[in-house]
mmCIF file of C-alpha atoms and ligand atoms in Angstrom:
data_model
loop_
_atom_site.group_PDB
_atom_site.id
_atom_site.type_symbol
_atom_site.label_atom_id
_atom_site.label_comp_id
_atom_site.label_asym_id
_atom_site.label_seq_id
_atom_site.Cartn_x
_atom_site.Cartn_y
_atom_site.Cartn_z
ATOM 1 C CA MET A 266 147.573 42.171 81.801
ATOM 2 C CA GLN A 267 148.115 45.932 81.409
ATOM 3 C CA THR A 268 145.395 48.433 82.287
ATOM 4 C CA ILE A 269 144.258 51.440 80.259
ATOM 5 C CA LEU A 270 142.080 53.825 82.259
ATOM 6 C CA THR A 271 140.258 57.101 81.880
ATOM 7 C CA GLY A 272 137.236 59.063 83.138
ATOM 8 C CA VAL A 273 135.211 62.162 82.338
ATOM 9 C CA ARG A 274 133.641 64.164 85.161
ATOM 10 C CA ALA A 275 129.862 64.329 85.269
ATOM 11 C CA ASN A 276 129.339 67.871 86.494
ATOM 12 C CA GLU A 277 128.409 69.566 83.249
ATOM 13 C CA GLU A 278 127.372 68.429 79.825
ATOM 14 C CA PRO A 279 130.510 67.054 78.075
ATOM 15 C CA THR A 280 131.671 68.772 74.886
ATOM 16 C CA ILE A 281 133.091 67.415 71.648
ATOM 17 C CA GLY A 282 136.462 68.295 73.272
ATOM 18 C CA ASN A 283 135.788 65.661 75.937
ATOM 19 C CA PHE A 284 134.457 63.309 73.295
ATOM 20 C CA LEU A 285 137.565 63.563 71.121
ATOM 21 C CA GLY A 286 140.132 63.931 73.930
ATOM 22 C CA ALA A 287 138.838 61.174 76.197
ATOM 23 C CA TYR A 288 135.904 59.053 74.941
ATOM 24 C CA LYS A 289 137.084 58.503 71.405
ATOM 25 C CA SER A 290 140.721 57.927 72.352
ATOM 26 C CA MET A 291 139.499 55.300 74.819
ATOM 27 C CA VAL A 292 137.219 53.590 72.283
ATOM 28 C CA ASN A 293 140.073 53.477 69.741
ATOM 29 C CA LEU A 294 142.396 52.000 72.362
ATOM 30 C CA ALA A 295 139.719 49.508 73.455
ATOM 31 C CA ASN A 296 139.315 48.337 69.864
ATOM 32 C CA GLU A 297 143.042 47.905 69.570
ATOM 33 C CA HIS A 298 143.949 46.419 72.972
ATOM 34 C CA SER A 299 140.903 44.931 74.728
ATOM 35 C CA ALA A 300 141.885 41.352 73.842
ATOM 36 C CA ASN A 301 144.886 41.590 76.165
ATOM 37 C CA SER A 302 144.318 44.683 78.365
ATOM 38 C CA ASN A 303 141.838 45.835 80.959
ATOM 39 C CA ILE A 304 139.919 48.852 79.692
ATOM 40 C CA ASN A 305 138.675 50.836 82.712
ATOM 41 C CA MET A 306 136.286 53.678 81.951
ATOM 42 C CA PHE A 307 134.836 55.273 85.046
ATOM 43 C CA VAL A 308 132.758 58.302 85.972
ATOM 44 C CA PRO A 309 134.734 60.375 88.509
ATOM 45 C CA ASP A 310 131.577 61.496 90.281
ATOM 46 C CA LEU A 311 133.424 62.497 93.476
ATOM 47 C CA HIS A 312 135.331 64.996 91.330
ATOM 48 C CA SER A 313 132.056 66.548 90.203
ATOM 49 C CA PHE A 314 131.617 69.076 92.973
ATOM 50 C CA THR A 315 135.125 70.402 93.494
ATOM 51 C CA THR A 316 133.456 73.566 92.193
ATOM 52 C CA PRO A 317 129.780 74.368 92.967
ATOM 53 C CA ILE A 318 127.117 72.413 91.023
ATOM 54 C CA ASP A 319 123.360 71.793 91.124
ATOM 55 C CA HIS A 320 123.323 68.618 93.263
ATOM 56 C CA SER A 321 119.736 67.771 92.351
ATOM 57 C CA LYS A 322 120.977 66.980 88.834
ATOM 58 C CA LEU A 323 124.128 65.029 89.648
ATOM 59 C CA TYR A 324 122.732 61.483 89.824
ATOM 60 C CA ALA A 325 120.986 61.792 86.452
ATOM 61 C CA GLN A 326 124.144 63.298 84.930
ATOM 62 C CA VAL A 327 126.214 60.342 86.110
ATOM 63 C CA ILE A 328 123.798 57.864 84.527
ATOM 64 C CA LYS A 329 123.831 59.899 81.314
ATOM 65 C CA GLY A 330 127.642 59.872 81.428
ATOM 66 C CA ILE A 331 127.572 56.067 81.455
ATOM 67 C CA LYS A 332 125.199 56.073 78.461
ATOM 68 C CA TYR A 333 127.678 58.320 76.654
ATOM 69 C CA TYR A 334 130.482 55.794 77.206
ATOM 70 C CA ILE A 335 128.348 53.023 75.727
ATOM 71 C CA ALA A 336 127.109 55.211 72.838
ATOM 72 C CA ALA A 337 130.704 56.235 72.057
ATOM 73 C CA GLY A 338 131.368 52.568 71.286
ATOM 74 C CA LEU A 339 132.594 50.829 74.449
ATOM 75 C CA ASP A 340 131.255 47.272 74.378
ATOM 76 C CA ALA A 341 130.239 46.572 77.963
ATOM 77 C CA ASN A 342 129.727 42.879 77.145
ATOM 78 C CA ASN A 343 133.448 42.485 76.541
ATOM 79 C CA PRO A 344 134.798 40.828 79.741
ATOM 80 C CA ASN A 345 137.872 43.116 79.703
ATOM 81 C CA ILE A 346 135.904 46.382 79.495
ATOM 82 C CA HIS A 347 134.897 47.760 82.904
ATOM 83 C CA ILE A 348 132.568 50.726 83.406
ATOM 84 C CA TYR A 349 132.066 51.991 86.978
ATOM 85 C CA ARG A 350 131.421 54.973 89.251
ATOM 86 C CA GLN A 351 134.246 56.242 91.441
ATOM 87 C CA SER A 352 131.912 56.862 94.410
ATOM 88 C CA HIS A 353 130.815 53.211 94.353
ATOM 89 C CA VAL A 354 134.373 52.022 94.950
ATOM 90 C CA PRO A 355 135.244 53.392 98.431
ATOM 91 C CA ALA A 356 138.919 52.443 98.032
ATOM 92 C CA HIS A 357 139.369 55.577 95.847
ATOM 93 C CA SER A 358 138.669 57.907 98.781
ATOM 94 C CA GLU A 359 140.669 55.801 101.221
ATOM 95 C CA LEU A 360 143.774 55.659 99.048
ATOM 96 C CA ALA A 361 143.433 59.393 98.306
ATOM 97 C CA TRP A 362 143.791 60.148 102.019
ATOM 98 C CA ILE A 363 146.911 58.024 102.308
ATOM 99 C CA LEU A 364 148.407 59.683 99.210
ATOM 100 C CA ASP A 365 147.533 63.127 100.634
ATOM 101 C CA CYS A 366 149.949 62.415 103.452
ATOM 102 C CA PHE A 367 152.764 61.759 100.978
ATOM 103 C CA THR A 368 152.103 64.798 98.772
ATOM 104 C CA TYR A 369 153.765 68.111 99.543
ATOM 105 C CA PHE A 370 151.686 71.240 99.776
ATOM 106 C CA GLY A 371 154.186 73.023 97.514
ATOM 107 C CA GLU A 372 153.948 70.502 94.675
ATOM 108 C CA ALA A 373 150.138 70.398 94.802
ATOM 109 C CA SER A 374 150.064 74.220 94.806
ATOM 110 C CA ARG A 375 151.873 74.284 91.475
ATOM 111 C CA MET A 376 148.958 72.712 89.564
ATOM 112 C CA THR A 377 147.945 75.106 86.787
ATOM 113 C CA GLN A 378 144.350 73.888 86.720
ATOM 114 C CA PHE A 379 143.965 74.682 90.423
ATOM 115 C CA LYS A 380 145.279 78.192 89.829
ATOM 116 C CA GLU A 381 142.967 78.734 86.837
ATOM 117 C CA LYS A 382 139.866 77.308 88.518
ATOM 118 C CA SER A 383 140.458 79.204 91.746
ATOM 119 C CA GLU A 384 140.472 82.401 89.717
ATOM 120 C CA GLU A 385 137.177 81.406 88.061
ATOM 121 C CA HIS A 386 135.584 80.477 91.417
ATOM 122 C CA ALA A 387 137.321 82.970 93.689
ATOM 123 C CA ASP A 388 134.380 82.937 96.113
ATOM 124 C CA ALA A 389 134.449 79.139 96.605
ATOM 125 C CA ILE A 390 137.990 77.762 96.543
ATOM 126 C CA THR A 391 137.545 74.476 98.377
ATOM 127 C CA VAL A 392 140.055 72.023 99.769
ATOM 128 C CA GLY A 393 138.383 69.525 97.405
ATOM 129 C CA LEU A 394 139.469 71.600 94.406
ATOM 130 C CA PHE A 395 143.020 71.675 95.749
ATOM 131 C CA ASN A 396 143.048 67.928 96.479
ATOM 132 C CA TYR A 397 141.453 66.745 93.291
ATOM 133 C CA PRO A 398 144.705 65.753 91.497
ATOM 134 C CA ILE A 399 145.553 63.507 94.461
ATOM 135 C CA LEU A 400 142.202 61.725 94.254
ATOM 136 C CA MET A 401 142.984 61.404 90.539
ATOM 137 C CA ALA A 402 146.310 59.787 91.448
ATOM 138 C CA ALA A 403 144.381 57.254 93.570
ATOM 139 C CA ASP A 404 141.977 56.605 90.655
ATOM 140 C CA ILE A 405 144.948 55.609 88.511
ATOM 141 C CA LEU A 406 147.243 53.852 91.002
ATOM 142 C CA LEU A 407 144.560 51.557 92.469
ATOM 143 C CA TYR A 408 144.387 49.705 89.167
ATOM 144 C CA ASP A 409 148.098 49.794 88.206
ATOM 145 C CA ALA A 410 147.065 51.661 85.061
ATOM 146 C CA LYS A 411 149.946 52.375 82.709
ATOM 147 C CA TYR A 412 148.138 54.245 79.927
ATOM 148 C CA ILE A 413 145.668 57.040 80.645
ATOM 149 C CA PRO A 414 144.168 58.618 77.501
ATOM 150 C CA LEU A 415 143.787 62.256 78.500
ATOM 151 C CA GLY A 416 143.622 65.658 76.897
ATOM 152 C CA GLU A 417 146.637 67.942 77.110
ATOM 153 C CA ASP A 418 145.208 69.813 80.125
ATOM 154 C CA GLN A 419 145.615 66.753 82.351
ATOM 155 C CA PHE A 420 149.277 65.915 81.753
ATOM 156 C CA GLN A 421 150.486 67.973 84.702
ATOM 157 C CA HIS A 422 148.246 65.878 86.993
ATOM 158 C CA LEU A 423 149.616 62.716 85.417
ATOM 159 C CA GLU A 424 153.143 63.906 86.179
ATOM 160 C CA LEU A 425 152.121 64.495 89.816
ATOM 161 C CA THR A 426 150.711 60.948 89.947
ATOM 162 C CA ARG A 427 154.048 59.612 88.686
ATOM 163 C CA ASP A 428 155.943 61.614 91.336
ATOM 164 C CA ILE A 429 153.718 60.412 94.199
ATOM 165 C CA ALA A 430 153.870 56.787 93.039
ATOM 166 C CA THR A 431 157.657 56.909 92.668
ATOM 167 C CA ARG A 432 157.971 58.400 96.162
ATOM 168 C CA LEU A 433 155.913 55.600 97.740
ATOM 169 C CA ASN A 434 157.701 52.910 95.742
ATOM 170 C CA ASN A 435 161.070 54.258 96.919
ATOM 171 C CA LYS A 436 159.896 54.226 100.517
ATOM 172 C CA PHE A 437 157.922 50.987 100.650
ATOM 173 C CA GLY A 438 159.183 48.799 97.814
ATOM 174 C CA GLU A 439 159.379 49.107 94.064
ATOM 175 C CA ASP A 440 156.400 46.894 93.329
ATOM 176 C CA LEU A 441 153.785 48.831 95.321
ATOM 177 C CA PHE A 442 152.476 50.803 92.320
ATOM 178 C CA THR A 443 152.867 50.614 88.567
ATOM 179 C CA ILE A 444 154.183 53.989 87.428
ATOM 180 C CA PRO A 445 152.003 55.373 84.601
ATOM 181 C CA ALA A 446 153.883 56.038 81.348
ATOM 182 C CA PRO A 447 155.237 59.585 80.874
ATOM 183 C CA GLU A 448 153.474 62.115 78.629
ATOM 184 C CA LYS A 449 155.470 61.377 75.458
ATOM 185 C CA GLU A 450 154.796 57.658 75.697
ATOM 186 C CA GLN A 451 151.092 58.275 76.423
ATOM 187 C CA VAL A 452 150.736 60.460 73.343
ATOM 188 C CA LYS A 453 152.504 57.873 71.182
ATOM 189 C CA PHE A 454 150.270 55.134 72.572
ATOM 190 C CA MET A 455 147.225 57.187 71.492
ATOM 191 C CA HIS A 456 148.767 57.501 67.976
ATOM 192 C CA LEU A 457 148.909 61.275 68.317
ATOM 193 C CA GLU A 458 151.757 63.686 67.683
ATOM 194 C CA HIS A 459 150.969 65.743 70.779
ATOM 195 C CA GLY A 460 148.310 66.026 73.483
ATOM 196 C CA LEU A 461 144.895 66.892 72.127
ATOM 197 C CA ARG A 462 143.354 70.279 72.880
ATOM 198 C CA ILE A 463 140.139 71.116 71.056
ATOM 199 C CA ARG A 464 139.825 74.905 71.095
ATOM 200 C CA ASN A 465 137.190 77.354 72.281
ATOM 201 C CA LEU A 466 135.159 78.418 69.208
ATOM 202 C CA VAL A 467 135.098 82.110 70.174
ATOM 203 C CA ASP A 468 138.651 82.429 71.512
ATOM 204 C CA PRO A 469 140.715 79.641 69.894
ATOM 205 C CA SER A 470 143.748 80.484 72.023
ATOM 206 C CA LYS A 471 141.881 78.704 74.862
ATOM 207 C CA LYS A 472 140.613 75.129 75.215
ATOM 208 C CA MET A 473 136.957 74.275 74.658
ATOM 209 C CA SER A 474 135.698 73.891 78.217
ATOM 210 C CA LYS A 475 132.456 72.317 79.350
ATOM 211 C CA SER A 476 132.252 74.749 82.260
ATOM 212 C CA SER A 477 132.254 77.804 79.978
ATOM 213 C CA GLU A 478 129.098 79.882 80.487
ATOM 214 C CA ASN A 479 129.122 81.213 76.922
ATOM 215 C CA GLU A 480 127.315 78.543 74.857
ATOM 216 C CA LYS A 481 128.908 79.831 71.643
ATOM 217 C CA THR A 482 132.374 78.769 72.798
ATOM 218 C CA LYS A 483 131.562 75.053 72.910
ATOM 219 C CA ILE A 484 129.644 72.218 71.292
ATOM 220 C CA SER A 485 127.997 70.075 73.934
ATOM 221 C CA LEU A 486 127.045 66.485 73.219
ATOM 222 C CA SER A 487 123.381 67.353 73.883
ATOM 223 C CA ASP A 488 123.334 70.410 71.562
ATOM 224 C CA ASP A 489 120.677 70.493 68.906
ATOM 225 C CA PRO A 490 122.644 69.316 65.811
ATOM 226 C CA LYS A 491 121.486 72.224 63.643
ATOM 227 C CA ALA A 492 122.292 74.787 66.344
ATOM 228 C CA ALA A 493 125.737 73.194 66.735
ATOM 229 C CA ALA A 494 126.328 73.540 62.976
ATOM 230 C CA LYS A 495 125.547 77.264 63.298
ATOM 231 C CA LYS A 496 128.127 77.614 66.066
ATOM 232 C CA ILE A 497 130.764 76.153 63.721
ATOM 233 C CA MET A 498 129.690 78.604 60.999
ATOM 234 C CA SER A 499 130.314 81.524 63.348
ATOM 235 C CA ALA A 500 133.565 80.178 64.865
ATOM 236 C CA THR A 501 136.378 82.714 65.119
ATOM 237 C CA THR A 502 139.062 82.290 62.437
ATOM 238 C CA ASP A 503 141.669 84.858 61.320
ATOM 239 C CA SER A 504 142.469 87.288 58.539
ATOM 240 C CA GLU A 505 145.275 85.310 56.855
ATOM 241 C CA GLY A 506 142.912 84.275 54.059
ATOM 242 C CA VAL A 507 144.468 80.875 53.368
ATOM 243 C CA ILE A 508 143.779 77.483 54.945
ATOM 244 C CA ARG A 509 146.855 76.201 56.748
ATOM 245 C CA PHE A 510 147.437 74.042 59.806
ATOM 246 C CA ASP A 511 149.237 76.418 62.137
ATOM 247 C CA MET A 512 148.096 76.257 65.769
ATOM 248 C CA ILE A 513 150.089 79.363 66.721
ATOM 249 C CA ASN A 514 149.012 81.804 64.009
ATOM 250 C CA GLN A 515 145.769 80.175 62.823
ATOM 251 C CA PRO A 516 144.376 78.316 65.844
ATOM 252 C CA GLY A 517 140.727 78.665 64.726
ATOM 253 C CA ILE A 518 141.313 77.137 61.285
ATOM 254 C CA SER A 519 143.630 74.462 62.723
ATOM 255 C CA ASN A 520 140.957 73.581 65.279
ATOM 256 C CA LEU A 521 138.346 73.093 62.529
ATOM 257 C CA LEU A 522 140.735 70.856 60.568
ATOM 258 C CA THR A 523 141.390 68.805 63.717
ATOM 259 C CA ILE A 524 137.677 68.378 64.503
ATOM 260 C CA GLU A 525 136.987 67.349 60.906
ATOM 261 C CA ALA A 526 139.780 64.745 60.878
ATOM 262 C CA LEU A 527 138.917 63.196 64.250
ATOM 263 C CA LEU A 528 135.155 63.045 63.743
ATOM 264 C CA THR A 529 135.508 61.461 60.304
ATOM 265 C CA ASP A 530 138.239 59.037 61.455
ATOM 266 C CA ARG A 531 140.666 60.420 58.912
ATOM 267 C CA ASN A 532 144.364 61.046 59.262
ATOM 268 C CA ILE A 533 144.891 64.724 60.126
ATOM 269 C CA GLN A 534 147.677 65.042 57.516
ATOM 270 C CA ASP A 535 145.279 63.854 54.774
ATOM 271 C CA VAL A 536 142.657 66.401 55.816
ATOM 272 C CA ILE A 537 145.290 69.176 55.910
ATOM 273 C CA ALA A 538 146.453 68.122 52.419
ATOM 274 C CA ASP A 539 142.867 68.224 51.066
ATOM 275 C CA TRP A 540 142.434 71.844 52.135
ATOM 276 C CA ALA A 541 146.007 73.131 51.712
ATOM 277 C CA GLY A 542 146.155 76.459 49.900
ATOM 278 C CA GLN A 543 142.379 76.861 49.605
ATOM 279 C CA THR A 544 141.093 80.282 50.501
ATOM 280 C CA SER A 545 137.399 79.886 51.319
ATOM 281 C CA TYR A 546 136.997 79.687 55.083
ATOM 282 C CA GLY A 547 133.238 79.431 54.408
ATOM 283 C CA ASP A 548 133.700 76.144 52.503
ATOM 284 C CA LEU A 549 135.757 74.653 55.317
ATOM 285 C CA LYS A 550 133.221 75.775 57.913
ATOM 286 C CA ARG A 551 130.322 74.315 55.900
ATOM 287 C CA LYS A 552 132.108 70.955 55.684
ATOM 288 C CA VAL A 553 132.926 70.857 59.413
ATOM 289 C CA ALA A 554 129.413 72.097 60.337
ATOM 290 C CA ASP A 555 127.926 69.247 58.296
ATOM 291 C CA THR A 556 130.257 66.703 59.941
ATOM 292 C CA VAL A 557 129.384 67.962 63.448
ATOM 293 C CA GLU A 558 125.643 67.992 62.687
ATOM 294 C CA HIS A 559 125.687 64.377 61.471
ATOM 295 C CA PHE A 560 127.902 63.217 64.305
ATOM 296 C CA LEU A 561 125.591 64.724 66.959
ATOM 297 C CA ALA A 562 122.384 63.401 65.377
ATOM 298 C CA ASP A 563 123.834 59.890 65.189
ATOM 299 C CA PHE A 564 125.339 59.997 68.707
ATOM 300 C CA GLN A 565 122.147 61.331 70.310
ATOM 301 C CA GLU A 566 120.080 58.612 68.651
ATOM 302 C CA LYS A 567 122.419 55.971 70.105
ATOM 303 C CA VAL A 568 122.166 57.521 73.592
ATOM 304 C CA ALA A 569 118.351 57.581 73.413
ATOM 305 C CA ASN A 570 118.296 53.847 72.663
ATOM 306 C CA ILE A 571 120.235 52.868 75.824
ATOM 307 C CA THR A 572 117.910 52.056 78.743
ATOM 308 C CA ASP A 573 118.480 52.674 82.461
ATOM 309 C CA GLU A 574 118.258 48.881 82.995
ATOM 310 C CA GLN A 575 121.165 48.377 80.598
ATOM 311 C CA VAL A 576 123.172 50.951 82.558
ATOM 312 C CA GLU A 577 122.407 49.145 85.845
ATOM 313 C CA GLN A 578 123.644 45.848 84.427
ATOM 314 C CA VAL A 579 126.812 47.424 83.092
ATOM 315 C CA LEU A 580 127.519 49.085 86.456
ATOM 316 C CA ALA A 581 126.831 45.937 88.487
ATOM 317 C CA LYS A 582 129.462 44.056 86.470
ATOM 318 C CA GLY A 583 131.945 46.962 86.379
ATOM 319 C CA GLU A 584 131.680 47.828 90.069
ATOM 320 C CA GLU A 585 132.107 44.223 91.175
ATOM 321 C CA TYR A 586 135.384 44.097 89.221
ATOM 322 C CA ALA A 587 136.527 47.558 90.348
ATOM 323 C CA ASN A 588 135.940 46.861 94.050
ATOM 324 C CA ARG A 589 137.772 43.536 93.816
ATOM 325 C CA VAL A 590 140.880 45.002 92.155
ATOM 326 C CA ALA A 591 140.896 48.274 94.130
ATOM 327 C CA ASN A 592 140.426 46.595 97.533
ATOM 328 C CA ALA A 593 143.338 44.235 96.858
ATOM 329 C CA LYS A 594 145.611 47.185 96.032
ATOM 330 C CA LEU A 595 144.342 49.227 98.998
ATOM 331 C CA ALA A 596 145.131 46.333 101.354
ATOM 332 C CA LYS A 597 148.674 46.188 99.959
ATOM 333 C CA VAL A 598 149.136 49.907 100.623
ATOM 334 C CA GLN A 599 147.534 49.696 104.092
ATOM 335 C CA LYS A 600 150.005 46.949 104.917
ATOM 336 C CA ALA A 601 152.948 48.978 103.583
ATOM 337 C CA VAL A 602 152.061 52.036 105.710
ATOM 338 C CA GLY A 603 151.457 49.936 108.823
ATOM 339 C CA LEU A 604 147.662 50.024 109.123
ATOM 340 C CA ILE A 605 147.173 46.263 108.822
ATOM 341 C CA LYS A 606 149.445 43.282 109.284
HETATM 342 P P1 AMP B 981 137.145 67.062 82.419
HETATM 343 O O1 AMP B 981 136.387 68.015 81.545
HETATM 344 O O2 AMP B 981 138.147 67.761 83.266
HETATM 345 O O3 AMP B 981 136.288 66.079 83.129
HETATM 346 O O4 AMP B 981 138.038 66.223 81.407
HETATM 347 C C1 AMP B 981 137.727 64.927 80.987
HETATM 348 C C2 AMP B 981 138.649 64.519 79.874
HETATM 349 O O5 AMP B 981 138.395 65.283 78.685
HETATM 350 C C3 AMP B 981 140.133 64.698 80.186
HETATM 351 O O6 AMP B 981 140.841 63.644 79.601
HETATM 352 C C4 AMP B 981 140.463 65.988 79.496
HETATM 353 O O7 AMP B 981 141.829 66.073 79.200
HETATM 354 C C5 AMP B 981 139.619 65.867 78.236
HETATM 355 N N1 AMP B 981 139.324 67.194 77.668
HETATM 356 C C6 AMP B 981 138.613 68.177 78.263
HETATM 357 N N2 AMP B 981 138.547 69.254 77.453
HETATM 358 C C7 AMP B 981 139.235 68.945 76.323
HETATM 359 C C8 AMP B 981 139.530 69.640 75.101
HETATM 360 N N3 AMP B 981 139.086 70.868 74.887
HETATM 361 N N4 AMP B 981 140.275 68.996 74.149
HETATM 362 C C9 AMP B 981 140.719 67.739 74.366
HETATM 363 N N5 AMP B 981 140.477 67.019 75.492
HETATM 364 C C10 AMP B 981 139.740 67.608 76.456
#
C-alpha cells in the first residue's frame, strides 16, 4: 500500500497559504486515495523551534494544529488515515542522525530556505535550522512515502530527500528506502499545473508566510473573518486595469483568482474565464473577501466543536501506528549501517 504524507509546523498560526498548499491538498488526496493508501498527516513539532519561539505556547499550538487537520476534513476514524506528532515517534530523531552522517555539508548549505531564514534570524542561526531538511528527510523515508503534498517552497527539500535516499540505497541495497516521486510527478498527483504558492497580500512577489510580522501580509486561520475580508480589500494589485491571470506581471490579481478558485473548489481555468477582461478590481476583491470571510467563519466553527478528548483519541491511534511502522524501518536502517545484527 502506498503512503501519502505531509505535515505543517506548529510554531505560528497557519495561514490560508498553509491551508491551501498542505491541508487541503492532503484532504483532497485522502478523499481520492484513502481506500488503498496510507494517509499520514503529522505535526512536525520538533521542527517548531529551529527559529526562536515562545515555548510556553508550543504544546497548545500542537493540539490546535491537530484540530485543524480534523476540521480541514481528515476523517480520523478511517483506518488508513493516521494523525500523529513527530516528537512522539522517537525514530524520527534517530533516523535523522544517521542521515546526517550521509549528507554533505555542501549540499545542505545550498538550501534556499536556510539562506533566507538565516538572514531573517541573523542573531540566532542554529544548527537545528541548518539540519531541518535532514529531519524532514527522515520524516518521509521512515514511512516509505512516495507522495508528499507540499507547497512550492518545499520542493528543494524534497529533492534533497531523494538524493540522500538514493545514496543510501546505492550503498546498502536498493530496497532500503522508497524514493519519493520527483517534483513534476508530485504536482501532477495533486492535480495541479505547478507547485502552489499563495502570495503575500502586501508584496505579491513573495509567498504568504506565517512567520511574517506584518499582519496585513497574511490571512491566518484564526483571523477574525471580517478583519480578514478587509485585508483582501486592501491587498496590493497593479495598475494594468484589467483582470488577467499573469503571475509575472499581475501577481496580486492572479493570487486573488487562485484563492477564490481553491476555496470554492472550482477549477482555476473556470474562475479565470469568469473574470477575463473585466476591469473592476474592486468587484473581484469583494468576491474573494466574501469567500474568505465565509470560509474562516465555517472553519473556525468546526475547530471549536472538536474537543481535547477527541484529539487524544486520534493521537493514541495515530501514534501507535506511526511508532510501529517507523521502528520497523529504523531497525532495517540500523542493521544496514551495522548498529544491530
Ligand atoms: P511550513 O509553513 O513551513 O510549516 O509549511 C507547511 C506546508 O505549507 C508546506 O507544505 C508548505 O509548502 C506549505 N505552504 C507554506 N506557505 C505556503 C504558501 N504561501 N502557499 C502554498 N503553500 C504554502
